[in-house]
PDB file of C-alpha atoms and ligand atoms in Angstrom:
ATOM      1  CA  MET U1205      25.036  -1.447  19.243  1.00  0.00           C
ATOM      2  CA  ARG U1206      24.559  -0.378  22.838  1.00  0.00           C
ATOM      3  CA  LYS U1207      21.175  -0.593  24.448  1.00  0.00           C
ATOM      4  CA  THR U1208      19.245   1.921  26.458  1.00  0.00           C
ATOM      5  CA  ARG U1209      18.122   0.707  29.848  1.00  0.00           C
ATOM      6  CA  PHE U1210      15.252   2.149  31.757  1.00  0.00           C
ATOM      7  CA  LEU U1211      14.621   2.540  35.435  1.00  0.00           C
ATOM      8  CA  ALA U1212      11.318   3.675  36.800  1.00  0.00           C
ATOM      9  CA  GLY U1213      11.715   3.163  40.524  1.00  0.00           C
ATOM     10  CA  ALA U1214       9.564   5.368  42.709  1.00  0.00           C
ATOM     11  CA  SER U1215      12.427   7.361  44.214  1.00  0.00           C
ATOM     12  CA  ILE U1216      13.981   8.004  40.853  1.00  0.00           C
ATOM     13  CA  VAL U1217      10.675   9.122  39.438  1.00  0.00           C
ATOM     14  CA  ALA U1218      10.087  11.345  42.439  1.00  0.00           C
ATOM     15  CA  ALA U1219      13.514  12.922  41.922  1.00  0.00           C
ATOM     16  CA  GLY U1220      12.571  13.454  38.303  1.00  0.00           C
ATOM     17  CA  LEU U1221       9.377  15.210  39.313  1.00  0.00           C
ATOM     18  CA  LEU U1222      11.339  17.626  41.440  1.00  0.00           C
ATOM     19  CA  ALA U1223      13.644  18.360  38.565  1.00  0.00           C
ATOM     20  CA  LEU U1224      10.710  18.820  36.214  1.00  0.00           C
ATOM     21  CA  THR U1225       8.776  21.115  38.485  1.00  0.00           C
ATOM     22  CA  ALA U1226      11.502  23.015  40.268  1.00  0.00           C
ATOM     23  CA  CYS U1227      13.324  24.515  37.323  1.00  0.00           C
ATOM     24  CA  ASN U1228      10.694  25.642  34.918  1.00  0.00           C
ATOM     25  CA  SER U1229      11.847  29.185  34.457  1.00  0.00           C
ATOM     26  CA  GLY U1230      12.696  29.695  30.830  1.00  0.00           C
ATOM     27  CA  THR U1231      14.383  32.473  28.936  1.00  0.00           C
ATOM     28  CA  PRO U1232      12.353  33.186  25.815  1.00  0.00           C
ATOM     29  CA  GLY U1233      13.908  31.522  22.806  1.00  0.00           C
ATOM     30  CA  ALA U1234      16.488  29.727  24.887  1.00  0.00           C
ATOM     31  CA  ALA U1235      15.717  27.232  27.624  1.00  0.00           C
ATOM     32  CA  PRO U1236      12.888  24.865  26.786  1.00  0.00           C
ATOM     33  CA  ALA U1237       9.800  24.476  28.915  1.00  0.00           C
ATOM     34  CA  GLU U1238      11.101  21.581  30.963  1.00  0.00           C
ATOM     35  CA  GLY U1239      14.247  19.816  32.095  1.00  0.00           C
ATOM     36  CA  ASP U1240      16.799  21.319  34.429  1.00  0.00           C
ATOM     37  CA  GLY U1241      16.719  24.763  32.877  1.00  0.00           C
ATOM     38  CA  THR U1242      20.107  24.444  31.183  1.00  0.00           C
ATOM     39  CA  ASP U1243      20.315  26.483  28.027  1.00  0.00           C
ATOM     40  CA  THR U1244      21.617  23.813  25.657  1.00  0.00           C
ATOM     41  CA  THR U1245      21.725  26.121  22.647  1.00  0.00           C
ATOM     42  CA  GLN U1246      25.208  27.057  23.848  1.00  0.00           C
ATOM     43  CA  LEU U1247      26.267  23.454  23.221  1.00  0.00           C
ATOM     44  CA  TRP U1248      26.525  24.096  19.524  1.00  0.00           C
ATOM     45  CA  GLU U1249      27.199  26.881  17.098  1.00  0.00           C
ATOM     46  CA  VAL U1250      25.133  27.660  14.060  1.00  0.00           C
ATOM     47  CA  ALA U1251      27.290  26.406  11.175  1.00  0.00           C
ATOM     48  CA  SER U1252      28.362  28.961   8.618  1.00  0.00           C
ATOM     49  CA  ASP U1253      30.276  26.830   6.115  1.00  0.00           C
ATOM     50  CA  VAL U1254      27.613  24.305   5.154  1.00  0.00           C
ATOM     51  CA  SER U1255      27.907  22.407   1.918  1.00  0.00           C
ATOM     52  CA  LEU U1256      25.347  19.726   1.251  1.00  0.00           C
ATOM     53  CA  ASP U1257      25.619  19.325  -2.486  1.00  0.00           C
ATOM     54  CA  GLY U1258      23.040  16.891  -3.782  1.00  0.00           C
ATOM     55  CA  SER U1259      20.532  17.273  -0.929  1.00  0.00           C
ATOM     56  CA  PRO U1260      17.166  18.410  -2.348  1.00  0.00           C
ATOM     57  CA  THR U1261      15.820  18.886   1.178  1.00  0.00           C
ATOM     58  CA  TYR U1262      18.664  21.237   2.108  1.00  0.00           C
ATOM     59  CA  GLU U1263      18.121  23.185  -1.128  1.00  0.00           C
ATOM     60  CA  ARG U1264      14.469  23.602  -0.195  1.00  0.00           C
ATOM     61  CA  MET U1265      15.432  24.896   3.266  1.00  0.00           C
ATOM     62  CA  VAL U1266      17.877  27.404   1.791  1.00  0.00           C
ATOM     63  CA  SER U1267      15.399  28.780  -0.712  1.00  0.00           C
ATOM     64  CA  ALA U1268      12.657  29.005   1.949  1.00  0.00           C
ATOM     65  CA  ASP U1269      15.163  30.501   4.428  1.00  0.00           C
ATOM     66  CA  LYS U1270      13.700  28.261   7.123  1.00  0.00           C
ATOM     67  CA  VAL U1271      13.562  24.673   8.331  1.00  0.00           C
ATOM     68  CA  VAL U1272      10.195  22.987   8.736  1.00  0.00           C
ATOM     69  CA  VAL U1273      10.418  20.326  11.419  1.00  0.00           C
ATOM     70  CA  GLY U1274       7.748  17.806  12.364  1.00  0.00           C
ATOM     71  CA  VAL U1275       7.486  17.107  16.106  1.00  0.00           C
ATOM     72  CA  LYS U1276       5.189  15.992  18.920  1.00  0.00           C
ATOM     73  CA  GLU U1277       3.890  18.411  21.529  1.00  0.00           C
ATOM     74  CA  ASP U1278       2.390  16.281  24.305  1.00  0.00           C
ATOM     75  CA  GLN U1279       5.300  14.052  25.303  1.00  0.00           C
ATOM     76  CA  PRO U1280       7.092  15.549  28.328  1.00  0.00           C
ATOM     77  CA  GLY U1281      10.861  15.146  28.192  1.00  0.00           C
ATOM     78  CA  LEU U1282      10.745  14.326  24.471  1.00  0.00           C
ATOM     79  CA  GLY U1283       8.542  16.683  22.469  1.00  0.00           C
ATOM     80  CA  PHE U1284       6.533  19.151  24.479  1.00  0.00           C
ATOM     81  CA  LYS U1285       4.846  22.523  24.007  1.00  0.00           C
ATOM     82  CA  ASP U1286       4.146  24.539  27.129  1.00  0.00           C
ATOM     83  CA  PRO U1287       0.454  25.474  26.849  1.00  0.00           C
ATOM     84  CA  VAL U1288       1.044  28.804  28.596  1.00  0.00           C
ATOM     85  CA  SER U1289       4.293  30.060  27.052  1.00  0.00           C
ATOM     86  CA  ASN U1290       3.954  28.040  23.807  1.00  0.00           C
ATOM     87  CA  GLU U1291       7.635  27.258  24.214  1.00  0.00           C
ATOM     88  CA  ARG U1292       8.768  23.920  22.873  1.00  0.00           C
ATOM     89  CA  GLY U1293      11.260  21.653  24.557  1.00  0.00           C
ATOM     90  CA  GLY U1294      12.362  18.106  25.173  1.00  0.00           C
ATOM     91  CA  PHE U1295      15.031  15.772  23.874  1.00  0.00           C
ATOM     92  CA  ASP U1296      13.522  15.385  20.395  1.00  0.00           C
ATOM     93  CA  VAL U1297      12.901  19.108  19.958  1.00  0.00           C
ATOM     94  CA  GLU U1298      16.484  19.884  20.948  1.00  0.00           C
ATOM     95  CA  ILE U1299      17.821  17.178  18.645  1.00  0.00           C
ATOM     96  CA  ALA U1300      15.848  18.953  15.891  1.00  0.00           C
ATOM     97  CA  GLN U1301      17.410  22.299  16.890  1.00  0.00           C
ATOM     98  CA  TRP U1302      20.887  20.786  16.916  1.00  0.00           C
ATOM     99  CA  ILE U1303      20.366  19.430  13.389  1.00  0.00           C
ATOM    100  CA  ALA U1304      19.059  22.809  12.187  1.00  0.00           C
ATOM    101  CA  ALA U1305      22.122  24.571  13.635  1.00  0.00           C
ATOM    102  CA  SER U1306      24.411  22.101  11.895  1.00  0.00           C
ATOM    103  CA  LEU U1307      22.715  23.092   8.635  1.00  0.00           C
ATOM    104  CA  GLY U1308      23.232  26.808   9.282  1.00  0.00           C
ATOM    105  CA  PHE U1309      19.796  27.642  10.692  1.00  0.00           C
ATOM    106  CA  ASP U1310      19.334  29.454  13.979  1.00  0.00           C
ATOM    107  CA  ALA U1311      16.515  28.392  16.333  1.00  0.00           C
ATOM    108  CA  ASP U1312      14.350  31.292  15.126  1.00  0.00           C
ATOM    109  CA  LYS U1313      14.481  29.906  11.571  1.00  0.00           C
ATOM    110  CA  ILE U1314      12.716  26.724  12.649  1.00  0.00           C
ATOM    111  CA  GLU U1315       9.015  26.311  11.945  1.00  0.00           C
ATOM    112  CA  TYR U1316       7.529  23.466  13.996  1.00  0.00           C
ATOM    113  CA  LYS U1317       4.591  21.392  12.875  1.00  0.00           C
ATOM    114  CA  THR U1318       2.923  19.084  15.357  1.00  0.00           C
ATOM    115  CA  ILE U1319       2.173  15.895  13.483  1.00  0.00           C
ATOM    116  CA  PRO U1320       0.550  12.808  15.014  1.00  0.00           C
ATOM    117  CA  SER U1321       2.055   9.348  14.604  1.00  0.00           C
ATOM    118  CA  ALA U1322      -0.286   8.215  11.844  1.00  0.00           C
ATOM    119  CA  ASN U1323       0.516  11.132   9.496  1.00  0.00           C
ATOM    120  CA  ARG U1324       4.324  11.190   9.638  1.00  0.00           C
ATOM    121  CA  GLU U1325       5.225   9.294   6.475  1.00  0.00           C
ATOM    122  CA  GLN U1326       2.649  11.152   4.387  1.00  0.00           C
ATOM    123  CA  GLU U1327       3.774  14.585   5.577  1.00  0.00           C
ATOM    124  CA  LEU U1328       7.364  13.723   4.668  1.00  0.00           C
ATOM    125  CA  VAL U1329       6.346  12.248   1.304  1.00  0.00           C
ATOM    126  CA  ASN U1330       4.271  15.364   0.536  1.00  0.00           C
ATOM    127  CA  GLY U1331       7.207  17.636   1.346  1.00  0.00           C
ATOM    128  CA  ASN U1332       5.324  19.399   4.142  1.00  0.00           C
ATOM    129  CA  VAL U1333       8.208  18.936   6.589  1.00  0.00           C
ATOM    130  CA  ASP U1334      11.952  18.847   5.941  1.00  0.00           C
ATOM    131  CA  TYR U1335      12.572  16.314   8.694  1.00  0.00           C
ATOM    132  CA  TYR U1336      10.703  14.767  11.610  1.00  0.00           C
ATOM    133  CA  VAL U1337      11.975  14.217  15.152  1.00  0.00           C
ATOM    134  CA  GLY U1338       9.342  12.692  17.425  1.00  0.00           C
ATOM    135  CA  THR U1339       9.705   9.231  18.999  1.00  0.00           C
ATOM    136  CA  TYR U1340       9.751   7.836  15.470  1.00  0.00           C
ATOM    137  CA  SER U1341      10.762   4.168  15.402  1.00  0.00           C
ATOM    138  CA  ILE U1342      12.827   2.975  12.480  1.00  0.00           C
ATOM    139  CA  THR U1343      10.920   0.163  10.746  1.00  0.00           C
ATOM    140  CA  ASP U1344      11.265  -1.590   7.389  1.00  0.00           C
ATOM    141  CA  LYS U1345       7.675  -0.765   6.557  1.00  0.00           C
ATOM    142  CA  ARG U1346       8.196   2.964   7.078  1.00  0.00           C
ATOM    143  CA  LYS U1347      11.455   2.761   5.120  1.00  0.00           C
ATOM    144  CA  GLN U1348       9.449   1.859   2.024  1.00  0.00           C
ATOM    145  CA  GLN U1349       8.203   5.471   2.012  1.00  0.00           C
ATOM    146  CA  ILE U1350      10.853   7.508   3.822  1.00  0.00           C
ATOM    147  CA  ASP U1351      14.439   7.315   5.095  1.00  0.00           C
ATOM    148  CA  PHE U1352      15.760   7.573   8.632  1.00  0.00           C
ATOM    149  CA  ALA U1353      18.958   8.992  10.081  1.00  0.00           C
ATOM    150  CA  GLY U1354      19.972   7.448  13.374  1.00  0.00           C
ATOM    151  CA  PRO U1355      19.161   5.686  15.582  1.00  0.00           C
ATOM    152  CA  TYR U1356      19.724   8.401  18.177  1.00  0.00           C
ATOM    153  CA  LEU U1357      17.854   6.741  21.091  1.00  0.00           C
ATOM    154  CA  ILE U1358      16.796   3.207  21.905  1.00  0.00           C
ATOM    155  CA  THR U1359      13.825   2.431  24.110  1.00  0.00           C
ATOM    156  CA  GLY U1360      11.211  -0.293  24.234  1.00  0.00           C
ATOM    157  CA  GLN U1361       7.472  -0.763  24.463  1.00  0.00           C
ATOM    158  CA  GLY U1362       5.955  -0.684  27.929  1.00  0.00           C
ATOM    159  CA  LEU U1363       2.653  -0.396  29.766  1.00  0.00           C
ATOM    160  CA  LEU U1364       1.234   2.431  31.846  1.00  0.00           C
ATOM    161  CA  VAL U1365      -1.476   1.699  34.407  1.00  0.00           C
ATOM    162  CA  ALA U1366      -3.198   3.461  37.297  1.00  0.00           C
ATOM    163  CA  ALA U1367      -0.868   3.848  40.292  1.00  0.00           C
ATOM    164  CA  ASP U1368      -3.061   1.528  42.396  1.00  0.00           C
ATOM    165  CA  ASN U1369      -3.365  -1.214  39.742  1.00  0.00           C
ATOM    166  CA  GLU U1370      -2.061  -4.539  41.043  1.00  0.00           C
ATOM    167  CA  ASP U1371      -3.167  -6.949  38.296  1.00  0.00           C
ATOM    168  CA  ILE U1372      -1.201  -5.778  35.288  1.00  0.00           C
ATOM    169  CA  ASN U1373       2.517  -6.424  35.517  1.00  0.00           C
ATOM    170  CA  GLY U1374       3.341  -7.073  31.884  1.00  0.00           C
ATOM    171  CA  PRO U1375       1.832  -7.686  28.445  1.00  0.00           C
ATOM    172  CA  ASP U1376       0.806 -11.245  29.360  1.00  0.00           C
ATOM    173  CA  ASP U1377      -1.620  -9.896  31.984  1.00  0.00           C
ATOM    174  CA  LEU U1378      -3.940  -8.209  29.489  1.00  0.00           C
ATOM    175  CA  ALA U1379      -6.607 -10.886  29.003  1.00  0.00           C
ATOM    176  CA  GLY U1380      -9.972  -9.180  29.351  1.00  0.00           C
ATOM    177  CA  LYS U1381      -8.312  -5.747  29.715  1.00  0.00           C
ATOM    178  CA  ILE U1382      -8.790  -2.705  27.497  1.00  0.00           C
ATOM    179  CA  VAL U1383      -5.566  -1.185  26.194  1.00  0.00           C
ATOM    180  CA  CYS U1384      -5.216   2.233  24.579  1.00  0.00           C
ATOM    181  CA  SER U1385      -2.583   3.318  22.088  1.00  0.00           C
ATOM    182  CA  VAL U1386      -2.113   5.621  19.128  1.00  0.00           C
ATOM    183  CA  THR U1387      -3.219   5.108  15.536  1.00  0.00           C
ATOM    184  CA  GLY U1388      -0.330   4.226  13.245  1.00  0.00           C
ATOM    185  CA  SER U1389       2.094   3.461  16.080  1.00  0.00           C
ATOM    186  CA  THR U1390       4.281   0.378  16.383  1.00  0.00           C
ATOM    187  CA  PRO U1391       3.082  -0.368  19.966  1.00  0.00           C
ATOM    188  CA  LEU U1392      -0.562  -0.572  18.883  1.00  0.00           C
ATOM    189  CA  GLN U1393       0.339  -2.979  16.098  1.00  0.00           C
ATOM    190  CA  ARG U1394       2.496  -5.137  18.358  1.00  0.00           C
ATOM    191  CA  ILE U1395      -0.017  -5.417  21.194  1.00  0.00           C
ATOM    192  CA  ARG U1396      -2.620  -6.594  18.678  1.00  0.00           C
ATOM    193  CA  ASP U1397      -0.329  -8.932  16.744  1.00  0.00           C
ATOM    194  CA  GLU U1398       1.703 -10.521  19.506  1.00  0.00           C
ATOM    195  CA  TYR U1399      -0.366 -10.286  22.691  1.00  0.00           C
ATOM    196  CA  ASN U1400      -3.929 -10.964  23.618  1.00  0.00           C
ATOM    197  CA  PRO U1401      -5.640  -7.968  25.205  1.00  0.00           C
ATOM    198  CA  GLY U1402      -9.390  -8.087  25.799  1.00  0.00           C
ATOM    199  CA  ASP U1403      -9.761  -5.068  23.503  1.00  0.00           C
ATOM    200  CA  THR U1404      -7.771  -2.158  22.102  1.00  0.00           C
ATOM    201  CA  VAL U1405      -8.824   1.426  21.516  1.00  0.00           C
ATOM    202  CA  GLU U1406      -6.863   3.983  19.516  1.00  0.00           C
ATOM    203  CA  TYR U1407      -6.574   7.771  19.479  1.00  0.00           C
ATOM    204  CA  ASP U1408      -4.370  10.311  17.684  1.00  0.00           C
ATOM    205  CA  THR U1409      -2.270  11.121  20.740  1.00  0.00           C
ATOM    206  CA  TYR U1410      -1.048   9.457  23.922  1.00  0.00           C
ATOM    207  CA  THR U1411      -2.496  12.231  26.083  1.00  0.00           C
ATOM    208  CA  GLN U1412      -5.955  11.232  24.821  1.00  0.00           C
ATOM    209  CA  CYS U1413      -5.164   7.693  26.030  1.00  0.00           C
ATOM    210  CA  LEU U1414      -4.033   9.126  29.391  1.00  0.00           C
ATOM    211  CA  GLU U1415      -7.444  10.737  29.835  1.00  0.00           C
ATOM    212  CA  GLN U1416      -9.116   7.376  29.175  1.00  0.00           C
ATOM    213  CA  LEU U1417      -6.860   5.758  31.767  1.00  0.00           C
ATOM    214  CA  ARG U1418      -7.536   8.536  34.254  1.00  0.00           C
ATOM    215  CA  SER U1419     -11.299   8.097  33.900  1.00  0.00           C
ATOM    216  CA  GLY U1420     -11.046   4.310  34.117  1.00  0.00           C
ATOM    217  CA  SER U1421     -12.420   3.618  30.632  1.00  0.00           C
ATOM    218  CA  VAL U1422      -9.240   1.743  29.716  1.00  0.00           C
ATOM    219  CA  ASP U1423      -7.001  -0.438  31.904  1.00  0.00           C
ATOM    220  CA  ALA U1424      -3.628   0.383  30.357  1.00  0.00           C
ATOM    221  CA  VAL U1425      -1.862   2.619  27.862  1.00  0.00           C
ATOM    222  CA  THR U1426       0.894   1.116  25.778  1.00  0.00           C
ATOM    223  CA  THR U1427       3.762   2.885  24.038  1.00  0.00           C
ATOM    224  CA  ASP U1428       7.505   3.398  24.443  1.00  0.00           C
ATOM    225  CA  GLN U1429       8.816   3.400  28.009  1.00  0.00           C
ATOM    226  CA  ALA U1430      10.649   6.693  27.349  1.00  0.00           C
ATOM    227  CA  ILE U1431       7.292   8.359  26.654  1.00  0.00           C
ATOM    228  CA  LEU U1432       5.529   6.674  29.577  1.00  0.00           C
ATOM    229  CA  ALA U1433       8.303   7.651  32.026  1.00  0.00           C
ATOM    230  CA  GLY U1434       7.654  11.312  31.164  1.00  0.00           C
ATOM    231  CA  TYR U1435       3.986  10.966  32.079  1.00  0.00           C
ATOM    232  CA  VAL U1436       4.788   9.189  35.346  1.00  0.00           C
ATOM    233  CA  ALA U1437       7.321  11.877  36.263  1.00  0.00           C
ATOM    234  CA  GLN U1438       4.566  14.463  35.911  1.00  0.00           C
ATOM    235  CA  GLU U1439       1.913  12.507  37.822  1.00  0.00           C
ATOM    236  CA  PRO U1440       3.517   9.835  40.011  1.00  0.00           C
ATOM    237  CA  GLU U1441       0.462   9.638  42.266  1.00  0.00           C
ATOM    238  CA  THR U1442      -1.804   8.794  39.349  1.00  0.00           C
ATOM    239  CA  PHE U1443       0.159   6.595  36.946  1.00  0.00           C
ATOM    240  CA  LYS U1444       2.874   3.956  37.093  1.00  0.00           C
ATOM    241  CA  ILE U1445       4.802   1.823  34.653  1.00  0.00           C
ATOM    242  CA  ALA U1446       3.840  -1.869  34.817  1.00  0.00           C
ATOM    243  CA  GLY U1447       6.716  -4.250  34.222  1.00  0.00           C
ATOM    244  CA  ASP U1448       9.600  -4.263  31.777  1.00  0.00           C
ATOM    245  CA  THR U1449       9.881  -3.310  28.155  1.00  0.00           C
ATOM    246  CA  PHE U1450       8.940  -5.915  25.572  1.00  0.00           C
ATOM    247  CA  SER U1451      10.341  -4.597  22.284  1.00  0.00           C
ATOM    248  CA  GLU U1452      13.203  -2.559  20.941  1.00  0.00           C
ATOM    249  CA  GLU U1453      12.235   0.828  19.528  1.00  0.00           C
ATOM    250  CA  ARG U1454      15.070   2.570  17.701  1.00  0.00           C
ATOM    251  CA  TYR U1455      14.313   6.266  17.246  1.00  0.00           C
ATOM    252  CA  GLY U1456      15.321   7.840  13.952  1.00  0.00           C
ATOM    253  CA  VAL U1457      15.004  11.214  12.270  1.00  0.00           C
ATOM    254  CA  GLY U1458      12.430  10.863   9.498  1.00  0.00           C
ATOM    255  CA  LEU U1459      13.712  12.178   6.147  1.00  0.00           C
ATOM    256  CA  PRO U1460      12.413  12.416   2.606  1.00  0.00           C
ATOM    257  CA  LYS U1461      13.286   9.187   0.818  1.00  0.00           C
ATOM    258  CA  GLY U1462      16.485   9.210  -1.199  1.00  0.00           C
ATOM    259  CA  ASP U1463      18.179  12.192   0.464  1.00  0.00           C
ATOM    260  CA  THR U1464      21.283  10.239   1.447  1.00  0.00           C
ATOM    261  CA  VAL U1465      23.392  13.402   1.626  1.00  0.00           C
ATOM    262  CA  LEU U1466      21.211  14.780   4.428  1.00  0.00           C
ATOM    263  CA  LYS U1467      21.011  11.370   6.093  1.00  0.00           C
ATOM    264  CA  ASP U1468      24.813  10.997   6.114  1.00  0.00           C
ATOM    265  CA  HIS U1469      25.204  14.538   7.412  1.00  0.00           C
ATOM    266  CA  ILE U1470      22.895  13.841  10.381  1.00  0.00           C
ATOM    267  CA  ASN U1471      24.485  10.460  11.145  1.00  0.00           C
ATOM    268  CA  THR U1472      27.925  12.098  11.219  1.00  0.00           C
ATOM    269  CA  LEU U1473      26.604  14.893  13.440  1.00  0.00           C
ATOM    270  CA  PHE U1474      25.272  12.307  15.905  1.00  0.00           C
ATOM    271  CA  ASN U1475      28.330  10.048  15.862  1.00  0.00           C
ATOM    272  CA  ASP U1476      30.731  12.985  16.305  1.00  0.00           C
ATOM    273  CA  GLY U1477      28.515  14.721  18.859  1.00  0.00           C
ATOM    274  CA  GLY U1478      28.616  12.482  21.897  1.00  0.00           C
ATOM    275  CA  ASP U1479      29.005  15.374  24.336  1.00  0.00           C
ATOM    276  CA  VAL U1480      25.975  17.188  22.975  1.00  0.00           C
ATOM    277  CA  TRP U1481      23.943  13.983  23.033  1.00  0.00           C
ATOM    278  CA  THR U1482      24.861  13.337  26.659  1.00  0.00           C
ATOM    279  CA  ALA U1483      24.016  16.891  27.711  1.00  0.00           C
ATOM    280  CA  LEU U1484      20.615  16.694  26.018  1.00  0.00           C
ATOM    281  CA  PHE U1485      19.932  13.299  27.565  1.00  0.00           C
ATOM    282  CA  GLU U1486      20.909  14.434  31.066  1.00  0.00           C
ATOM    283  CA  LYS U1487      18.784  17.518  30.783  1.00  0.00           C
ATOM    284  CA  ASN U1488      15.625  16.063  29.275  1.00  0.00           C
ATOM    285  CA  LEU U1489      15.384  12.337  29.985  1.00  0.00           C
ATOM    286  CA  ALA U1490      17.495  11.517  33.032  1.00  0.00           C
ATOM    287  CA  PRO U1491      15.186  13.557  35.327  1.00  0.00           C
ATOM    288  CA  ALA U1492      12.352  11.082  34.579  1.00  0.00           C
ATOM    289  CA  GLY U1493      14.524   8.166  35.712  1.00  0.00           C
ATOM    290  CA  ILE U1494      15.547   7.121  32.220  1.00  0.00           C
ATOM    291  CA  GLU U1495      19.034   5.701  31.827  1.00  0.00           C
ATOM    292  CA  GLY U1496      20.710   5.315  28.488  1.00  0.00           C
ATOM    293  CA  GLU U1497      23.701   5.446  26.240  1.00  0.00           C
ATOM    294  CA  GLN U1498      24.031   6.895  22.814  1.00  0.00           C
ATOM    295  CA  PRO U1499      23.608   4.284  20.067  1.00  0.00           C
ATOM    296  CA  THR U1500      25.722   4.350  16.909  1.00  0.00           C
ATOM    297  CA  ALA U1501      23.872   6.065  14.071  1.00  0.00           C
ATOM    298  CA  ASP U1502      24.312   3.450  11.375  1.00  0.00           C
ATOM    299  CA  GLU U1503      21.157   3.716   9.278  1.00  0.00           C
TER     300      GLU U1503
HETATM  301  N1  LIG J1692       7.972   4.757  18.672  1.00  0.00           N
HETATM  302  C1  LIG J1692       6.673   4.292  18.327  1.00  0.00           C
HETATM  303  C2  LIG J1692       6.320   4.628  16.890  1.00  0.00           C
HETATM  304  O1  LIG J1692       7.093   5.226  16.204  1.00  0.00           O
HETATM  305  C3  LIG J1692       5.610   4.829  19.265  1.00  0.00           C
HETATM  306  C4  LIG J1692       5.693   6.273  19.574  1.00  0.00           C
HETATM  307  C5  LIG J1692       4.934   7.151  18.612  1.00  0.00           C
HETATM  308  O2  LIG J1692       3.776   6.847  18.305  1.00  0.00           O
HETATM  309  O3  LIG J1692       5.504   8.164  18.209  1.00  0.00           O
HETATM  310  O4  LIG J1692       5.294   4.217  16.416  1.00  0.00           O
END
């Protein structure tokens, strides 16, 4: 399996900011709210000859005549909803659109539900979403309740600090420091289990942690570097990434447990769709200084 590498050098981040701010014009229903403005919907066609015999999730989509997708909405570059236009965009959102198209559903047949990290398994188990695409790390614990297709992106846990912070350069510098992360996330668990921060605080979303960091009530925010790079690209004067990644987070598409037909369909889509993957990556993640290669979807 190939690994995703991350760069967060100041010049790269600054270039990313330009790309994020300069090209925000969007055509309704087409270009997402961020990235370089490329309309990626032309990268794929909506499939017309779909046969997914034995997939209960696909049957549910067909009878509802829509796809219900769980996403995030406050993670620039990944899963984002523009507060003014309400338009959604980002790598994860477009991966979700690509999957829907491969199942025969046009973008206007997608109903998005913003679901925080802690509620993902339960929403899938309850049948409230057909699939979930939102920085969702594949773990054995989660696989007791749900299945994953993928991985489709590999990142790693990192730390975000104030731009003028000089004392935190990695997870071993957290003695006496207060670290914020999100309830139910793998980074929160890892920082508690494997490192020794002074204290941890948890919220439902990473943007709530960002506000705590901005006001100085916490010293660092921890989550995946791919998420943190998006925040730095938006506010390079305020935040910076401190040090290297210290875990491997393999992002998967959350699926109802047991739907192997749908899982295999999505894995094949990913493994056969290298050009689409690269275009989505270049558009949504490269502008924030993220470098990466497509992993093999072997779940
Ligand atoms: N990838 C990690 C997780 O799945 C952190 C990001 C998130 O909370 O979505 O827990």
